[in-house]
C-alpha atoms as a printed R data frame, in Angstrom:
    type eleno elety resid chain resno       x      y       z
1   ATOM     1    CA   MET     A     1  -6.702 44.385  -2.854
2   ATOM     2    CA   ASP     A     2  -4.830 43.152  -5.927
3   ATOM     3    CA   LYS     A     3  -2.302 46.012  -5.537
4   ATOM     4    CA   LYS     A     4  -1.553 44.849  -2.048
5   ATOM     5    CA   LEU     A     5  -1.197 41.202  -3.151
6   ATOM     6    CA   LYS     A     6   1.072 42.128  -6.014
7   ATOM     7    CA   GLU     A     7   3.568 43.504  -3.506
8   ATOM     8    CA   VAL     A     8   4.156 40.031  -2.070
9   ATOM     9    CA   THR     A     9   3.126 37.464  -4.695
10  ATOM    10    CA   ASP     A    10   2.522 36.867  -8.405
11  ATOM    11    CA   TYR     A    11  -0.250 34.258  -7.967
12  ATOM    12    CA   VAL     A    12  -3.172 33.550  -5.607
13  ATOM    13    CA   THR     A    13  -5.387 30.513  -5.436
14  ATOM    14    CA   LEU     A    14  -8.727 30.287  -3.615
15  ATOM    15    CA   GLY     A    15 -11.409 27.761  -2.837
16  ATOM    16    CA   MET     A    16 -14.992 28.948  -2.616
17  ATOM    17    CA   ASP     A    17 -18.205 27.107  -1.861
18  ATOM    18    CA   SER     A    18 -21.730 28.245  -2.412
19  ATOM    19    CA   TYR     A    19 -23.925 28.184   0.712
20  ATOM    20    CA   LYS     A    20 -24.868 24.838   2.160
21  ATOM    21    CA   GLU     A    21 -25.979 23.867   5.651
22  ATOM    22    CA   LYS     A    22 -23.236 21.268   6.216
23  ATOM    23    CA   ILE     A    23 -19.600 21.105   5.329
24  ATOM    24    CA   SER     A    24 -18.684 18.552   2.665
25  ATOM    25    CA   THR     A    25 -17.361 15.438   4.332
26  ATOM    26    CA   THR     A    26 -17.830 11.793   3.587
27  ATOM    27    CA   GLN     A    27 -20.307 11.481   6.443
28  ATOM    28    CA   ASN     A    28 -22.457 14.555   5.781
29  ATOM    29    CA   TYR     A    29 -25.351 13.907   3.417
30  ATOM    30    CA   ILE     A    30 -25.921 17.090   1.334
31  ATOM    31    CA   SER     A    31 -28.807 16.987  -1.058
32  ATOM    32    CA   GLN     A    32 -29.347 20.685  -1.548
33  ATOM    33    CA   PRO     A    33 -27.842 22.149  -4.769
34  ATOM    34    CA   HIS     A    34 -24.373 23.565  -4.208
35  ATOM    35    CA   VAL     A    35 -21.065 24.121  -6.016
36  ATOM    36    CA   GLU     A    36 -17.452 24.090  -4.794
37  ATOM    37    CA   LEU     A    37 -15.163 26.227  -6.916
38  ATOM    38    CA   VAL     A    38 -11.394 26.704  -7.209
39  ATOM    39    CA   PHE     A    39  -9.799 29.834  -8.637
40  ATOM    40    CA   PHE     A    40  -6.204 30.573  -9.634
41  ATOM    41    CA   ILE     A    41  -5.408 34.266 -10.235
42  ATOM    42    CA   ASP     A    42  -2.404 35.458 -12.220
43  ATOM    43    CA   LEU     A    43  -1.856 38.913 -10.674
44  ATOM    44    CA   LYS     A    44   0.942 39.743 -13.123
45  ATOM    45    CA   ASN     A    45  -1.168 39.396 -16.224
46  ATOM    46    CA   ASN     A    46  -4.632 40.008 -14.768
47  ATOM    47    CA   LYS     A    47  -5.816 36.564 -15.774
48  ATOM    48    CA   PHE     A    48  -7.659 33.958 -13.792
49  ATOM    49    CA   TYR     A    49  -8.462 30.281 -14.173
50  ATOM    50    CA   TRP     A    50 -11.248 28.452 -12.559
51  ATOM    51    CA   THR     A    51 -12.679 24.988 -12.092
52  ATOM    52    CA   GLY     A    52 -14.595 23.183  -9.389
53  ATOM    53    CA   LYS     A    53 -15.091 19.819  -7.774
54  ATOM    54    CA   SER     A    54 -15.555 17.121 -10.363
55  ATOM    55    CA   TYR     A    55 -15.453 14.071  -8.090
56  ATOM    56    CA   PRO     A    56 -17.847 14.566  -5.110
57  ATOM    57    CA   THR     A    57 -18.132 12.482  -1.990
58  ATOM    58    CA   PRO     A    58 -20.918  9.885  -2.325
59  ATOM    59    CA   SER     A    59 -23.001 11.697   0.308
60  ATOM    60    CA   GLN     A    60 -22.965 14.993  -1.652
61  ATOM    61    CA   GLN     A    61 -23.255 13.762  -5.210
62  ATOM    62    CA   SER     A    62 -27.047 14.321  -5.464
63  ATOM    63    CA   GLY     A    63 -26.614 18.018  -4.620
64  ATOM    64    CA   LEU     A    64 -23.236 19.007  -6.115
65  ATOM    65    CA   VAL     A    65 -23.160 20.832  -9.462
66  ATOM    66    CA   ARG     A    66 -20.186 18.979 -10.850
67  ATOM    67    CA   ILE     A    67 -17.629 20.533 -13.187
68  ATOM    68    CA   SER     A    68 -17.759 18.047 -16.047
69  ATOM    69    CA   ASP     A    69 -15.021 19.617 -18.224
70  ATOM    70    CA   LEU     A    70 -12.018 18.026 -16.629
71  ATOM    71    CA   ARG     A    71  -9.590 20.050 -18.783
72  ATOM    72    CA   THR     A    72 -10.355 23.007 -16.680
73  ATOM    73    CA   HIS     A    73  -8.225 21.616 -13.902
74  ATOM    74    CA   PHE     A    74  -5.096 22.148 -16.044
75  ATOM    75    CA   PHE     A    75  -3.332 25.186 -17.331
76  ATOM    76    CA   GLU     A    76   0.210 26.444 -18.009
77  ATOM    77    CA   LEU     A    77   2.132 29.516 -16.776
78  ATOM    78    CA   ASP     A    78   5.152 30.913 -18.524
79  ATOM    79    CA   ASP     A    79   7.402 31.160 -15.446
80  ATOM    80    CA   VAL     A    80   6.005 28.276 -13.433
81  ATOM    81    CA   GLY     A    81   5.093 25.528 -15.875
82  ATOM    82    CA   LYS     A    82   2.136 23.212 -15.976
83  ATOM    83    CA   VAL     A    83  -0.268 23.311 -13.121
84  ATOM    84    CA   MET     A    84  -3.136 21.025 -11.901
85  ATOM    85    CA   ILE     A    85  -5.704 22.428  -9.446
86  ATOM    86    CA   LEU     A    86  -8.025 20.245  -7.451
87  ATOM    87    CA   GLY     A    87 -11.108 20.627  -5.401
88  ATOM    88    CA   CYS     A    88 -11.160 18.796  -2.041
89  ATOM    89    CA   HIS     A    89 -12.356 15.222  -2.890
90  ATOM    90    CA   ASP     A    90 -10.940 15.415  -6.527
91  ATOM    91    CA   LEU     A    91  -7.590 14.050  -5.115
92  ATOM    92    CA   THR     A    92  -9.444 10.796  -4.372
93  ATOM    93    CA   ILE     A    93  -9.493 10.156  -8.101
94  ATOM    94    CA   PHE     A    94  -5.912  8.953  -7.530
95  ATOM    95    CA   ASN     A    95  -6.625  6.830  -4.462
96  ATOM    96    CA   PRO     A    96  -6.083  3.221  -5.588
97  ATOM    97    CA   ARG     A    97  -8.394  1.893  -2.901
98  ATOM    98    CA   SER     A    98 -11.340  3.656  -4.524
99  ATOM    99    CA   ASP     A    99 -10.606  2.143  -7.940
100 ATOM   100    CA   ALA     A   100 -12.005 -1.205  -6.886
101 ATOM   101    CA   VAL     A   101 -15.421  0.201  -5.930
102 ATOM   102    CA   ALA     A   102 -15.802  2.993  -8.525
103 ATOM   103    CA   SER     A   103 -18.398  2.275 -11.149
104 ATOM   104    CA   GLY     A   104 -20.596  4.095 -13.743
105 ATOM   105    CA   TRP     A   105 -19.818  7.783 -14.078
106 ATOM   106    CA   ARG     A   106 -17.425  7.692 -11.148
107 ATOM   107    CA   LYS     A   107 -15.211  5.138 -12.900
108 ATOM   108    CA   ASN     A   108 -15.442  7.149 -16.068
109 ATOM   109    CA   VAL     A   109 -14.387 10.392 -14.359
110 ATOM   110    CA   LYS     A   110 -11.412  8.614 -12.715
111 ATOM   111    CA   GLU     A   111 -10.279  7.141 -15.994
112 ATOM   112    CA   GLU     A   112 -10.650 10.346 -18.045
113 ATOM   113    CA   PHE     A   113  -8.977 12.467 -15.352
114 ATOM   114    CA   LYS     A   114  -5.954 10.155 -15.212
115 ATOM   115    CA   LEU     A   115  -5.715 10.109 -18.993
116 ATOM   116    CA   ILE     A   116  -5.753 13.871 -19.259
117 ATOM   117    CA   SER     A   117  -3.216 14.190 -16.416
118 ATOM   118    CA   LYS     A   118  -0.721 11.909 -18.244
119 ATOM   119    CA   LYS     A   119  -1.206 13.980 -21.452
120 ATOM   120    CA   LYS     A   120  -0.817 17.331 -19.650
121 ATOM   121    CA   ASN     A   121   2.161 16.290 -17.482
122 ATOM   122    CA   PRO     A   122   1.777 18.890 -14.743
123 ATOM   123    CA   THR     A   123   4.712 19.807 -12.565
124 ATOM   124    CA   ILE     A   124   2.756 21.444  -9.793
125 ATOM   125    CA   VAL     A   125  -0.473 20.283  -8.053
126 ATOM   126    CA   LEU     A   126  -2.545 22.447  -5.749
127 ATOM   127    CA   GLN     A   127  -5.374 20.876  -3.700
128 ATOM   128    CA   HIS     A   128  -8.080 22.720  -1.827
129 ATOM   129    CA   PRO     A   129  -9.393 20.406   0.898
130 ATOM   130    CA   LEU     A   130 -12.167 21.680   3.142
131 ATOM   131    CA   THR     A   131 -10.612 19.984   6.227
132 ATOM   132    CA   THR     A   132  -7.546 17.894   6.923
133 ATOM   133    CA   ASP     A   133  -6.846 16.762  10.439
134 ATOM   134    CA   CYS     A   134  -5.260 13.414   9.593
135 ATOM   135    CA   VAL     A   135  -2.661 12.798   6.898
136 ATOM   136    CA   ASN     A   136  -4.059  9.323   6.243
137 ATOM   137    CA   VAL     A   137  -7.008 10.903   4.475
138 ATOM   138    CA   TRP     A   138  -4.863 11.895   1.541
139 ATOM   139    CA   THR     A   139  -1.608  9.852   1.796
140 ATOM   140    CA   ALA     A   140  -2.540  7.040  -0.526
141 ATOM   141    CA   ALA     A   141  -3.829  9.478  -3.205
142 ATOM   142    CA   TRP     A   142  -0.728 11.725  -3.070
143 ATOM   143    CA   ASN     A   143   1.558  8.728  -3.272
144 ATOM   144    CA   ASN     A   144  -0.285  7.268  -6.219
145 ATOM   145    CA   LEU     A   145  -0.622 10.600  -8.009
146 ATOM   146    CA   THR     A   146   3.157 11.261  -7.895
147 ATOM   147    CA   THR     A   147   3.919  7.702  -8.970
148 ATOM   148    CA   THR     A   148   1.400  7.695 -11.812
149 ATOM   149    CA   ILE     A   149   2.280 11.254 -13.058
150 ATOM   150    CA   SER     A   150   6.085 11.249 -12.858
151 ATOM   151    CA   SER     A   151   6.341 14.855 -13.992
152 ATOM   152    CA   ILE     A   152   4.988 16.215 -10.705
153 ATOM   153    CA   GLU     A   153   7.796 18.077  -8.846
154 ATOM   154    CA   LYS     A   154   5.827 19.978  -6.209
155 ATOM   155    CA   TYR     A   155   2.433 19.845  -4.566
156 ATOM   156    CA   ALA     A   156   0.673 21.590  -1.678
157 ATOM   157    CA   SER     A   157  -2.689 21.652  -0.093
158 ATOM   158    CA   ALA     A   158  -4.500 23.964   2.294
159 ATOM   159    CA   GLY     A   159  -7.599 23.665   4.447
160 ATOM   160    CA   ARG     A   160  -9.072 23.846   7.894
161 ATOM   161    CA   TRP     A   161  -7.517 21.948  10.826
162 ATOM   162    CA   PRO     A   162  -9.074 20.400  12.817
163 ATOM   163    CA   HIS     A   163 -12.679 19.661  12.103
164 ATOM   164    CA   ILE     A   164 -13.397 18.132  15.538
165 ATOM   165    CA   THR     A   165 -16.934 17.000  14.848
166 ATOM   166    CA   TYR     A   166 -15.780 14.877  11.861
167 ATOM   167    CA   HIS     A   167 -12.301 13.420  12.295
168 ATOM   168    CA   SER     A   168 -11.947 13.633  16.012
169 ATOM   169    CA   ASN     A   169 -11.242 10.576  18.144
170 ATOM   170    CA   LYS     A   170 -13.216  9.526  21.167
171 ATOM   171    CA   LYS     A   171 -11.444 12.137  23.294
172 ATOM   172    CA   GLY     A   172 -12.521 14.927  21.008
173 ATOM   173    CA   LYS     A   173  -9.039 15.527  19.636
174 ATOM   174    CA   PRO     A   174  -7.802 15.399  16.034
175 ATOM   175    CA   HIS     A   175  -6.083 12.321  14.887
176 ATOM   176    CA   CYS     A   176  -2.907 14.119  13.778
177 ATOM   177    CA   THR     A   177  -1.089 17.250  14.963
178 ATOM   178    CA   LEU     A   178  -1.060 20.312  12.820
179 ATOM   179    CA   GLU     A   179   2.664 19.936  12.328
180 ATOM   180    CA   ASN     A   180   2.210 16.424  11.023
181 ATOM   181    CA   VAL     A   181  -0.469 17.611   8.611
182 ATOM   182    CA   LEU     A   182   1.660 20.476   7.307
183 ATOM   183    CA   GLN     A   183   4.601 18.110   6.835
184 ATOM   184    CA   LYS     A   184   2.740 15.379   4.934
185 ATOM   185    CA   THR     A   185   0.559 17.476   2.598
186 ATOM   186    CA   LYS     A   186   3.261 19.160   0.584
187 ATOM   187    CA   ARG     A   187   6.312 18.555  -1.548
188 ATOM   188    CA   GLY     A   188   9.025 21.020  -2.482
189 ATOM   189    CA   ASP     A   189   9.824 24.457  -0.976
190 ATOM   190    CA   THR     A   190   6.821 25.961   0.733
191 ATOM   191    CA   ILE     A   191   5.949 28.556   3.321
192 ATOM   192    CA   ASP     A   192   3.058 27.631   5.577
193 ATOM   193    CA   PHE     A   193   0.571 30.410   6.442
194 ATOM   194    CA   ILE     A   194  -1.427 29.503   9.580
195 ATOM   195    CA   VAL     A   195  -4.550 31.552  10.480
196 ATOM   196    CA   ARG     A   196  -5.910 30.888  13.972
197 ATOM   197    CA   MET     A   197  -9.553 31.710  14.426
198 ATOM   198    CA   ASP     A   198 -10.979 32.971  17.686
199 ATOM   199    CA   GLN     A   199 -13.405 30.246  18.862
200 ATOM   200    CA   ARG     A   200 -15.053 32.132  21.702
């Protein structure tokens, strides 16, 4: 497969979860042990970088195996520059609305992550959300992240749209259109790959 991929790209990034009975959302309580990992593969040099979710949703924190080494979210590539990779809810670290309620280890993780981010000065951020059907979920965090870390030139996220059972309104429809989500969850030149699943 890597030979096929090398024909069209130099890098691939993937999000991968261990088995769990429910998808990770703020409303789903998940107590069973699980991990949510993020991989970045350098196809040119046969290298890979990995990390995982470090900032879980409150409803999954008792089951998630957190990645405690926050430095693993950062690396540098010769031809691209400095990169930050995030698991789904990790982006919430930069949501100013959560600063007021964060305490204990959550507050510590937020402060340490922000400190490392300022030292590393990434130019690219890649987020791996599980679902995004409404841009409001991430807007405040993206805005604050790019304001706080002025070195960021580009960012992009990917994930499933829509997750009807979670973010749908009373009519069973997602809050935002796919076009709106695609427009609001990236900065810089991007190409959107859309995979439509057969729901029969």
